Amino acid sequence: MAGTTQEKSTLLHLFAGGCGGTVGAIFTCPLEVIKTRLQSSKLAFRAVYYPQVQLGTISGEGMVRPTTVSPGLIRVLKSILEKEGPKSLFRGLGPNLVGVAPSRAVYFACYSKAKEHFNNIFVPNSNIVHICSAGSAAFITNSLMNPIWMVKTRMQLERRVRGSKQRNTLQCAQYVYRTEGIRGFYRGLTASYAGISETIICFAIYESLKKHVVKDDRLAPSPSDSTDRNSTNFFGLMAAAAISKGCASCIAYPHEVIRTRLREEGTKYKTFIQTARLVFREEGYLAFYRGLLAQLIRQIPNTAIVLSTYELIVYLLEERVK
């Protein structure tokens, strides 16, 4: 009996995680496309000319000093809409939807199981439990889902010319296999492992905040009070998820830029450390934060939607599976 209940609980977390991930992916896909373009080394920089006074000259004429500036979020959005059309804002949504439901499902199921395991080793629901659980779940999920995310990134980086036919998800996957073999699907995996630090930071902050925003609904004296508490909890969870993801993204963001570079087609980027050194040497440390604004605008609501949807479904269905 206990085994059946445990299996139902695991399936519940799989279902809730998959639903949350799917909803979040659909709503925030355009921002992810913009973010990926900003992270790419193939981003078209625009030239800016600053006047520079040449002191000590007889004429006193100024010289023009050229420099390059990375286009911002709005400029990239306008460029995509003008040159490629609105459909290009949803490039990679196919593999994203194919991957996000099982990815989130696997992640939350692994997180739930790991949490049970680590609660028996460490102080239950302590920060070390949340960190170990989040790290374990992220490692398993990244290892399993990297091929799908690789194809998604390639599709998002592919520029669409109006009137031309672009590769679909299957054609893109076949092209990667034909040109790079099985290993091609695992490009950027080392950067994904480095990104586990972001997941750990996010969940550690989220679980700490959750203790302060979630109230025990079962103590509610009346149905109307219970409804108010449910609403407060739901929006409280969204706020906790948004804050935790925002903090984690700012701290661990450089790994995303490195991962995108590693997944580009036919580039000079080979390994995690080599890519980090090359980006720093050629473009400076600010290059590691290109696309951060788009990432925050996308990830904060996305994480809030995913986690709150997950928690809501678990809350609504948990009693029924027991």
CSV table of C-alpha atoms in Angstrom, one decimal:
chain,number,residue,atom,x,y,z
A,1,MET,CA,0.0,0.0,0.0
A,2,ALA,CA,2.8,2.3,1.0
A,3,GLY,CA,4.6,1.5,-2.3
A,4,THR,CA,1.5,2.4,-4.4
A,5,THR,CA,1.1,5.7,-2.6
A,6,GLN,CA,4.8,6.5,-3.2
A,7,GLU,CA,4.4,5.7,-6.9
A,8,LYS,CA,1.3,7.9,-7.2
A,9,SER,CA,3.2,10.7,-5.4
A,10,THR,CA,6.1,10.4,-7.9
A,11,LEU,CA,3.7,10.5,-10.9
A,12,LEU,CA,2.0,13.5,-9.4
A,13,HIS,CA,5.3,15.4,-9.3
A,14,LEU,CA,6.1,14.3,-12.8
A,15,PHE,CA,2.7,15.6,-14.0
A,16,ALA,CA,2.9,18.8,-12.1
A,17,GLY,CA,6.4,19.6,-13.2
A,18,GLY,CA,5.6,18.8,-16.8
A,19,CYS,CA,2.5,21.1,-16.8
A,20,GLY,CA,4.4,23.9,-15.2
A,21,GLY,CA,7.3,23.7,-17.6
A,22,THR,CA,5.0,23.6,-20.7
A,23,VAL,CA,3.0,26.7,-19.6
A,24,GLY,CA,6.2,28.6,-18.9
A,25,ALA,CA,7.9,27.7,-22.2
A,26,ILE,CA,5.0,28.9,-24.4
A,27,PHE,CA,4.6,32.3,-22.7
A,28,THR,CA,8.3,33.1,-22.6
A,29,CYS,CA,9.6,31.6,-25.9
A,30,PRO,CA,10.1,35.0,-27.8
A,31,LEU,CA,12.3,36.3,-25.0
A,32,GLU,CA,14.4,33.1,-25.0
A,33,VAL,CA,15.0,33.5,-28.8
A,34,ILE,CA,16.2,37.2,-28.2
A,35,LYS,CA,18.4,36.1,-25.3
A,36,THR,CA,20.1,33.4,-27.4
A,37,ARG,CA,20.7,35.8,-30.3
A,38,LEU,CA,22.3,38.3,-27.8
A,39,GLN,CA,24.6,35.6,-26.4
A,40,SER,CA,25.8,34.5,-29.8
A,41,SER,CA,29.2,35.5,-31.2
A,42,LYS,CA,27.5,36.1,-34.5
A,43,LEU,CA,25.5,39.1,-33.1
A,44,ALA,CA,25.8,42.0,-35.5
A,45,PHE,CA,27.5,44.9,-33.7
A,46,ARG,CA,26.8,48.5,-34.7
A,47,ALA,CA,29.5,51.0,-35.2
A,48,VAL,CA,29.4,54.2,-33.1
A,49,TYR,CA,31.7,57.1,-33.6
A,50,TYR,CA,32.8,59.3,-30.7
A,51,PRO,CA,34.5,62.6,-31.3
A,52,GLN,CA,37.9,62.8,-29.6
A,53,VAL,CA,39.7,66.2,-29.3
A,54,GLN,CA,43.3,66.0,-30.4
A,55,LEU,CA,45.2,68.3,-28.0
A,56,GLY,CA,48.3,70.2,-29.0
A,57,THR,CA,47.4,70.5,-32.7
A,58,ILE,CA,47.6,73.8,-34.5
A,59,SER,CA,44.1,73.5,-36.0
A,60,GLY,CA,42.6,72.1,-32.9
A,61,GLU,CA,40.5,69.7,-35.0
A,62,GLY,CA,39.0,66.7,-33.4
A,63,MET,CA,39.5,63.1,-34.4
A,64,VAL,CA,36.8,60.5,-34.7
A,65,ARG,CA,37.3,57.4,-32.6
A,66,PRO,CA,35.2,54.4,-33.8
A,67,THR,CA,33.9,51.7,-31.4
A,68,THR,CA,31.3,49.0,-31.5
A,69,VAL,CA,28.3,48.7,-29.3
A,70,SER,CA,26.2,45.6,-28.8
A,71,PRO,CA,22.6,46.0,-29.9
A,72,GLY,CA,20.0,46.0,-27.1
A,73,LEU,CA,17.0,43.8,-26.5
A,74,ILE,CA,14.6,46.2,-28.4
A,75,ARG,CA,16.9,46.5,-31.4
A,76,VAL,CA,17.3,42.7,-31.7
A,77,LEU,CA,13.5,42.3,-31.4
A,78,LYS,CA,12.9,44.9,-34.1
A,79,SER,CA,15.5,43.3,-36.4
A,80,ILE,CA,13.9,39.8,-36.0
A,81,LEU,CA,10.4,41.2,-36.7
A,82,GLU,CA,11.5,43.3,-39.7
A,83,LYS,CA,13.9,40.8,-41.4
A,84,GLU,CA,12.4,37.4,-40.4
A,85,GLY,CA,8.8,37.9,-39.3
A,86,PRO,CA,6.9,37.2,-36.1
A,87,LYS,CA,7.2,33.4,-36.5
A,88,SER,CA,10.9,33.6,-35.9
A,89,LEU,CA,10.2,34.6,-32.3
A,90,PHE,CA,9.0,31.1,-31.7
A,91,ARG,CA,12.0,29.3,-33.3
A,92,GLY,CA,12.9,26.3,-31.2
A,93,LEU,CA,9.5,26.1,-29.5
A,94,GLY,CA,9.0,22.6,-31.0
A,95,PRO,CA,12.0,21.0,-29.3
A,96,ASN,CA,11.3,23.2,-26.3
A,97,LEU,CA,7.8,21.8,-25.9
A,98,VAL,CA,9.1,18.3,-26.6
A,99,GLY,CA,11.8,18.7,-24.0
A,100,VAL,CA,10.4,21.0,-21.4
A,101,ALA,CA,7.6,18.7,-20.2
A,102,PRO,CA,9.8,15.6,-19.7
A,103,SER,CA,12.6,17.9,-18.5
A,104,ARG,CA,10.6,19.6,-15.8
A,105,ALA,CA,8.8,16.3,-15.0
A,106,VAL,CA,12.1,14.5,-14.5
A,107,TYR,CA,13.6,17.4,-12.6
A,108,PHE,CA,10.8,17.8,-10.1
A,109,ALA,CA,10.4,14.0,-9.6
A,110,CYS,CA,14.2,13.7,-9.0
A,111,TYR,CA,14.1,16.7,-6.7
A,112,SER,CA,11.3,15.2,-4.7
A,113,LYS,CA,12.9,11.7,-4.4
A,114,ALA,CA,16.3,13.2,-3.6
A,115,LYS,CA,14.8,15.4,-0.9
A,116,GLU,CA,13.2,12.3,0.7
A,117,HIS,CA,16.6,10.6,0.6
A,118,PHE,CA,18.7,13.5,1.9
A,119,ASN,CA,16.1,14.2,4.7
A,120,ASN,CA,17.1,10.9,6.1
A,121,ILE,CA,20.8,11.8,6.1
A,122,PHE,CA,20.8,15.5,7.1
A,123,VAL,CA,18.5,17.7,9.2
A,124,PRO,CA,15.1,17.5,7.4
A,125,ASN,CA,14.3,20.4,5.1
A,126,SER,CA,17.6,22.2,5.9
A,127,ASN,CA,19.5,24.2,3.3
A,128,ILE,CA,22.0,21.4,2.8
A,129,VAL,CA,19.1,19.1,1.9
A,130,HIS,CA,17.7,21.6,-0.7
A,131,ILE,CA,21.2,22.2,-2.2
A,132,CYS,CA,22.0,18.5,-2.6
A,133,SER,CA,18.5,17.7,-3.9
A,134,ALA,CA,18.6,20.5,-6.5
A,135,GLY,CA,22.1,19.6,-7.6
A,136,SER,CA,21.3,15.9,-8.0
A,137,ALA,CA,18.1,16.6,-9.9
A,138,ALA,CA,19.8,19.2,-12.2
A,139,PHE,CA,22.7,16.8,-13.0
A,140,ILE,CA,20.4,14.0,-14.0
A,141,THR,CA,18.1,16.3,-16.0
A,142,ASN,CA,21.0,18.0,-17.9
A,143,SER,CA,22.6,14.7,-18.8
A,144,LEU,CA,19.3,13.3,-20.2
A,145,MET,CA,18.0,16.4,-22.0
A,146,ASN,CA,21.1,18.1,-23.5
A,147,PRO,CA,20.5,16.7,-27.0
A,148,ILE,CA,17.1,18.4,-27.1
A,149,TRP,CA,18.4,21.7,-25.8
A,150,MET,CA,21.2,21.6,-28.3
A,151,VAL,CA,18.8,21.3,-31.2
A,152,LYS,CA,16.7,24.1,-29.7
A,153,THR,CA,19.6,26.5,-29.5
A,154,ARG,CA,20.7,25.7,-33.1
A,155,MET,CA,17.2,26.5,-34.3
A,156,GLN,CA,17.1,29.8,-32.3
A,157,LEU,CA,20.4,30.9,-33.8
A,158,GLU,CA,19.4,30.1,-37.4
A,159,ARG,CA,18.5,33.3,-39.2
A,160,ARG,CA,15.4,33.1,-41.3
A,161,VAL,CA,15.2,34.8,-44.7
A,162,ARG,CA,11.7,35.8,-45.8
A,163,GLY,CA,10.4,33.4,-48.4
A,164,SER,CA,13.1,30.7,-47.6
A,165,LYS,CA,12.3,27.4,-46.0
A,166,GLN,CA,14.1,26.7,-42.7
A,167,ARG,CA,14.9,23.3,-41.2
A,168,ASN,CA,12.3,21.9,-38.8
A,169,THR,CA,13.2,20.2,-35.6
A,170,LEU,CA,13.8,16.7,-37.2
A,171,GLN,CA,15.8,18.2,-40.1
A,172,CYS,CA,18.0,20.1,-37.7
A,173,ALA,CA,18.6,17.0,-35.5
A,174,GLN,CA,19.5,15.0,-38.7
A,175,TYR,CA,21.9,17.8,-39.8
A,176,VAL,CA,23.7,17.8,-36.4
A,177,TYR,CA,24.1,14.0,-36.5
A,178,ARG,CA,25.3,14.0,-40.1
A,179,THR,CA,27.9,16.8,-39.6
A,180,GLU,CA,29.0,16.2,-36.0
A,181,GLY,CA,27.8,12.7,-35.0
A,182,ILE,CA,26.4,11.7,-31.6
A,183,ARG,CA,28.9,13.9,-29.8
A,184,GLY,CA,27.4,17.0,-31.5
A,185,PHE,CA,24.3,16.6,-29.4
A,186,TYR,CA,26.3,17.0,-26.2
A,187,ARG,CA,28.0,20.2,-27.0
A,188,GLY,CA,27.6,22.6,-24.1
A,189,LEU,CA,27.0,19.9,-21.6
A,190,THR,CA,30.0,21.0,-19.4
A,191,ALA,CA,28.5,24.5,-19.3
A,192,SER,CA,25.2,23.0,-18.3
A,193,TYR,CA,26.9,21.2,-15.4
A,194,ALA,CA,28.5,24.5,-14.4
A,195,GLY,CA,24.9,25.9,-14.5
A,196,ILE,CA,23.9,23.6,-11.7
A,197,SER,CA,25.2,26.2,-9.4
A,198,GLU,CA,22.4,28.5,-10.6
A,199,THR,CA,19.8,25.8,-9.8
A,200,ILE,CA,21.3,25.2,-6.4
A,201,ILE,CA,21.3,28.9,-5.5
A,202,CYS,CA,17.8,29.3,-6.8
A,203,PHE,CA,16.2,26.4,-4.9
A,204,ALA,CA,18.1,27.3,-1.7
A,205,ILE,CA,16.7,30.8,-1.8
A,206,TYR,CA,13.3,29.6,-2.9
A,207,GLU,CA,12.9,27.0,-0.1
A,208,SER,CA,14.0,29.6,2.5
A,209,LEU,CA,11.5,32.2,1.2
A,210,LYS,CA,8.7,29.6,0.9
A,211,LYS,CA,8.8,29.0,4.7
A,212,HIS,CA,7.8,32.6,5.2
A,213,VAL,CA,5.1,32.9,2.6
A,214,VAL,CA,3.3,29.6,2.8
A,215,LYS,CA,0.7,29.2,5.6
A,216,ASP,CA,-0.9,25.9,6.8
A,217,ASP,CA,-4.2,25.9,5.0
A,218,ARG,CA,-5.5,23.0,7.0
A,219,LEU,CA,-5.6,25.3,10.1
A,220,ALA,CA,-8.1,27.7,8.3
A,221,PRO,CA,-11.3,27.9,10.4
A,222,SER,CA,-13.6,28.6,7.5
A,223,PRO,CA,-13.8,27.9,3.7
A,224,SER,CA,-13.7,31.6,2.9
A,225,ASP,CA,-10.6,32.1,5.0
A,226,SER,CA,-9.1,29.1,3.3
A,227,THR,CA,-9.7,30.7,-0.1
A,228,ASP,CA,-7.9,33.9,1.0
A,229,ARG,CA,-5.0,31.9,2.3
A,230,ASN,CA,-4.7,29.9,-1.0
A,231,SER,CA,-4.6,33.1,-3.0
A,232,THR,CA,-2.0,34.6,-0.7
A,233,ASN,CA,0.1,31.4,-0.9
A,234,PHE,CA,-0.1,31.2,-4.7
A,235,PHE,CA,1.1,34.8,-5.2
A,236,GLY,CA,3.6,34.4,-2.4
A,237,LEU,CA,5.1,31.4,-4.2
A,238,MET,CA,5.3,33.4,-7.4
A,239,ALA,CA,7.1,36.2,-5.7
A,240,ALA,CA,9.5,33.8,-3.9
A,241,ALA,CA,10.2,32.0,-7.2
A,242,ALA,CA,10.8,35.3,-9.0
A,243,ILE,CA,13.2,36.6,-6.4
A,244,SER,CA,15.2,33.4,-6.1
A,245,LYS,CA,15.6,33.0,-9.9
A,246,GLY,CA,16.6,36.7,-10.3
A,247,CYS,CA,19.3,36.4,-7.7
A,248,ALA,CA,20.6,33.0,-9.1
A,249,SER,CA,20.6,34.3,-12.7
A,250,CYS,CA,22.7,37.3,-11.9
A,251,ILE,CA,25.2,35.3,-10.0
A,252,ALA,CA,25.6,32.3,-12.4
A,253,TYR,CA,24.7,33.9,-15.8
A,254,PRO,CA,28.1,33.7,-17.6
A,255,HIS,CA,27.7,29.9,-18.0
A,256,GLU,CA,24.7,30.6,-20.3
A,257,VAL,CA,26.8,32.7,-22.7
A,258,ILE,CA,29.6,30.0,-22.7
A,259,ARG,CA,27.0,27.3,-23.4
A,260,THR,CA,25.5,29.2,-26.3
A,261,ARG,CA,28.9,29.7,-27.9
A,262,LEU,CA,29.8,26.0,-27.5
A,263,ARG,CA,26.6,25.1,-29.3
A,264,GLU,CA,27.1,27.4,-32.3
A,265,GLU,CA,27.8,25.7,-35.6
A,266,GLY,CA,31.3,25.4,-36.8
A,267,THR,CA,32.9,27.8,-34.3
A,268,LYS,CA,36.3,28.2,-32.6
A,269,TYR,CA,34.8,27.4,-29.2
A,270,LYS,CA,35.8,23.9,-28.1
A,271,THR,CA,35.8,23.5,-24.3
A,272,PHE,CA,34.3,25.3,-21.3
A,273,ILE,CA,37.6,26.8,-20.1
A,274,GLN,CA,38.9,27.6,-23.6
A,275,THR,CA,35.7,29.4,-24.5
A,276,ALA,CA,35.7,31.4,-21.2
A,277,ARG,CA,39.3,32.6,-21.9
A,278,LEU,CA,38.6,33.4,-25.5
A,279,VAL,CA,35.4,35.4,-24.8
A,280,PHE,CA,37.2,37.3,-22.0
A,281,ARG,CA,40.3,38.0,-24.2
A,282,GLU,CA,38.4,39.1,-27.3
A,283,GLU,CA,35.3,40.8,-25.9
A,284,GLY,CA,36.0,41.6,-22.2
A,285,TYR,CA,34.1,40.6,-19.1
A,286,LEU,CA,30.9,42.4,-20.1
A,287,ALA,CA,30.4,39.8,-22.9
A,288,PHE,CA,29.6,37.3,-20.2
A,289,TYR,CA,26.5,39.3,-19.4
A,290,ARG,CA,25.1,39.9,-22.9
A,291,GLY,CA,21.4,39.1,-22.9
A,292,LEU,CA,21.1,39.2,-19.1
A,293,LEU,CA,18.2,41.7,-19.3
A,294,ALA,CA,16.3,39.4,-21.7
A,295,GLN,CA,17.1,36.5,-19.5
A,296,LEU,CA,15.8,38.2,-16.4
A,297,ILE,CA,12.6,39.4,-18.2
A,298,ARG,CA,12.1,35.8,-19.4
A,299,GLN,CA,13.3,33.7,-16.5
A,300,ILE,CA,11.7,35.5,-13.6
A,301,PRO,CA,8.1,35.2,-14.9
A,302,ASN,CA,8.9,31.8,-16.4
A,303,THR,CA,10.2,30.4,-13.1
A,304,ALA,CA,7.3,32.1,-11.2
A,305,ILE,CA,4.8,30.4,-13.6
A,306,VAL,CA,6.6,27.0,-13.5
A,307,LEU,CA,7.1,26.8,-9.7
A,308,SER,CA,3.7,28.2,-8.8
A,309,THR,CA,1.9,26.0,-11.3
A,310,TYR,CA,3.8,23.0,-10.0
A,311,GLU,CA,3.0,23.8,-6.3
A,312,LEU,CA,-0.7,24.5,-7.1
A,313,ILE,CA,-1.2,21.2,-9.0
A,314,VAL,CA,0.6,19.3,-6.2
A,315,TYR,CA,-1.6,21.0,-3.6
A,316,LEU,CA,-4.8,20.4,-5.5
A,317,LEU,CA,-4.1,16.7,-6.3
A,318,GLU,CA,-1.9,15.6,-3.3
A,319,GLU,CA,-4.9,14.5,-1.2
A,320,ARG,CA,-6.5,12.6,-4.0
A,321,VAL,CA,-3.5,10.3,-4.7
A,322,LYS,CA,-3.2,9.2,-1.1
